[in-house]
Phi, psi and omega in degrees: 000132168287061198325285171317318184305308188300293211301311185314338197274318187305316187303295180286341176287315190278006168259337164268315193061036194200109192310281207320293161350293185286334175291329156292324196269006183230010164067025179223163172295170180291306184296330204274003160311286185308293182316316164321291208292285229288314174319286177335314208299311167310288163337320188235353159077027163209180165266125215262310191210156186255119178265027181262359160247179186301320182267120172286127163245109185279153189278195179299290160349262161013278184321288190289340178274009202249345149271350171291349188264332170310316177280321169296290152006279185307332183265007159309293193284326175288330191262351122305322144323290171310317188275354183270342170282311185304308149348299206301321201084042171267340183229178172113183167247124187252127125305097191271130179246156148214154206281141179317316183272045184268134170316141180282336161295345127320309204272324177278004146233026121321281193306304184310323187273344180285337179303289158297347177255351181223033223309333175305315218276161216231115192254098176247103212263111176232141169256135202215122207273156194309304169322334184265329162294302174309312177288319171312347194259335182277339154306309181097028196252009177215156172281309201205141183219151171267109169234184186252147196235128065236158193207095167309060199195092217284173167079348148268159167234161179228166191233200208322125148292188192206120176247105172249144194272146187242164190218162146295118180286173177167137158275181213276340213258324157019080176298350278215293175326014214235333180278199173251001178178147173250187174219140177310313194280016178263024207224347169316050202156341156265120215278168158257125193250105172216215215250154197329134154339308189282349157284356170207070195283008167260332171300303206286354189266331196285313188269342154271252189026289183303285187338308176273043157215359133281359175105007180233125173220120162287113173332293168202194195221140194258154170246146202228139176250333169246163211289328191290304174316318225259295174320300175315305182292331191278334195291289204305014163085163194078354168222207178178157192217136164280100203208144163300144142008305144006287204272345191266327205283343171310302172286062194354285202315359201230153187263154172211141200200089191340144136267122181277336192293292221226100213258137188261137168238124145269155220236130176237130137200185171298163163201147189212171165309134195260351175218157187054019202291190171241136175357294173292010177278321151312264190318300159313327205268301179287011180273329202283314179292335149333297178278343161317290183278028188271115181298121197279313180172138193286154202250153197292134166288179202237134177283356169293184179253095153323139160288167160279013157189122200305267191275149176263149178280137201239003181199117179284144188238011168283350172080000000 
């Protein structure tokens, strides 16, 4: 028996007190009404309404089931409601990665927008270098991460990328520091300071790769996970670190500078489980990109020749 189906038609007769009425306003014939009410009736062993006068009447019964099916009804409906914003990703807990250096001016309009698109959702934010996202997301202990691509890893799907352009880091006292753009193999005697391998083994393979095909073998390459080590070592001379524009305005003392030969992008984008994923996830993925690509403070110029697109993709991430 459809207990709920019943009660709505019951709901609406005692509120008209009139078959034939209440049979319009359900979008149905009179008899198959009338039957619905006499099944409940059955169903529950009583009498609903008193048909022995001309004027439809509820009985006592009638009177007391007609706020409790109301109140059940409405928690029907809050409770459809509820699973359709989680369907949605609006409520619940989202487990979230993002790359250690990811900017706080990144991250708070990040926050902010999940905040408006989702005000419900239970946001939980870890900072997490890419390799750690991939086993986490493959584990399940996390829903969605922000990685660096190129990314070696069955069973995700990913969503918009974002290519933000990278330079030379260098300090101002440089010579290096004196043009408007460098070329890798003018980097030549100098090490690379960037962040461990096994936090991006696809990335970090990827950018010596470029390096040795431009004429740059970095003596050898120190590893820095935060951005501040990453300053010291470029500061104390003899290295040089490859980082978006960014990463320099944290730090007077540091120089940022086009590569003109061979101009380098890192590749950003969401990535979640391709199967059972959360809701939200999908939505996280285009808000992060949204906010990725949001232009931050114009960038020092390049003695290069724009292109229809200032870098070239240099690794595809659609499979």
């Amino acid at each position: 028996m459809d207990l709920l189906r019943h009660l709505r038609h019951f709901v609406v007769v005692a509120h008209e007190l009139h078959f034939g009425r209440a049979a319009e306003l359900l979008g149905m014939a009179q008899p198959p009404l009338s039957q619905s009410i006499q099944r409940l009736e059955r169903e529950l062993t009583v009498e609903l309404f008193d048909r022995s006068r001309r004027q439809v009447r509820l009985t006592t019964a009638g009177e007391l089931l007609l706020g409790e099916a109301e109140e059940l009804l409405a928690g029907e409906g809050r409770l459809r409601s509820l699973m359709a914003q989680i369907r949605a990703g609006e409520l619940g807990v989202l487990r979230a990665g993002v790359p250690p250096e990811t900017p706080a001016v990144t991250l708070r309009s990040l926050w902010d927008g999940l905040t408006a698109r989702a005000p419900g959702l239970d946001v939980e934010l870890h900072e997490l270098t890419t390799a750690e996202q991939v086993r986490m997301l493959a584990e399940r202990t996390l829903d969605v991460g922000l990685v660096h691509h190129p990314v070696a890893a069955d069973g995700l799907r990913f969503g918009t990328p974002v290519d933000v352009p990278l330079g030379v880091l260098l300090p101002r006292t440089s010579p290096l520091a004196r043009g408007r753009g460098v070329t890798l193999a003018s980097l030549a005697g100098l090490d690379l300071v960037a962040a461990p391998r096994a936090t991006a083994p696809g990335w970090h393979d990827h950018l010596l790769a470029v390096c040795r095909q431009h004429g740059w073998r970095p003596t050898r390459v120190r590893p820095a996970r935060n951005p501040e080590f990453l300053f010291g070592l470029v500061l104390a001379g003899g290295a040089v670190a490859v980082e978006p524009a960014a990463v320099a305005r944290r730090e007077p003392r540091m120089a940022w500078r086009p590569i003109v030969d061979a101009p380098l992008a890192k590749r950003t984008s969401a990535a979640w489980p391709d199967r059972s994923a959360h809701p939200a996830a999908a939505m996280f993925g285009q808000l992060a990109a949204d906010v990725l690509a949001e232009p931050t403070a114009p960038e020092p110029p390049s003695t290069s020749t724009p292109a229809a697109r200032p870098w070239p993709v240099l690794f595809d991430t659609t499979g």
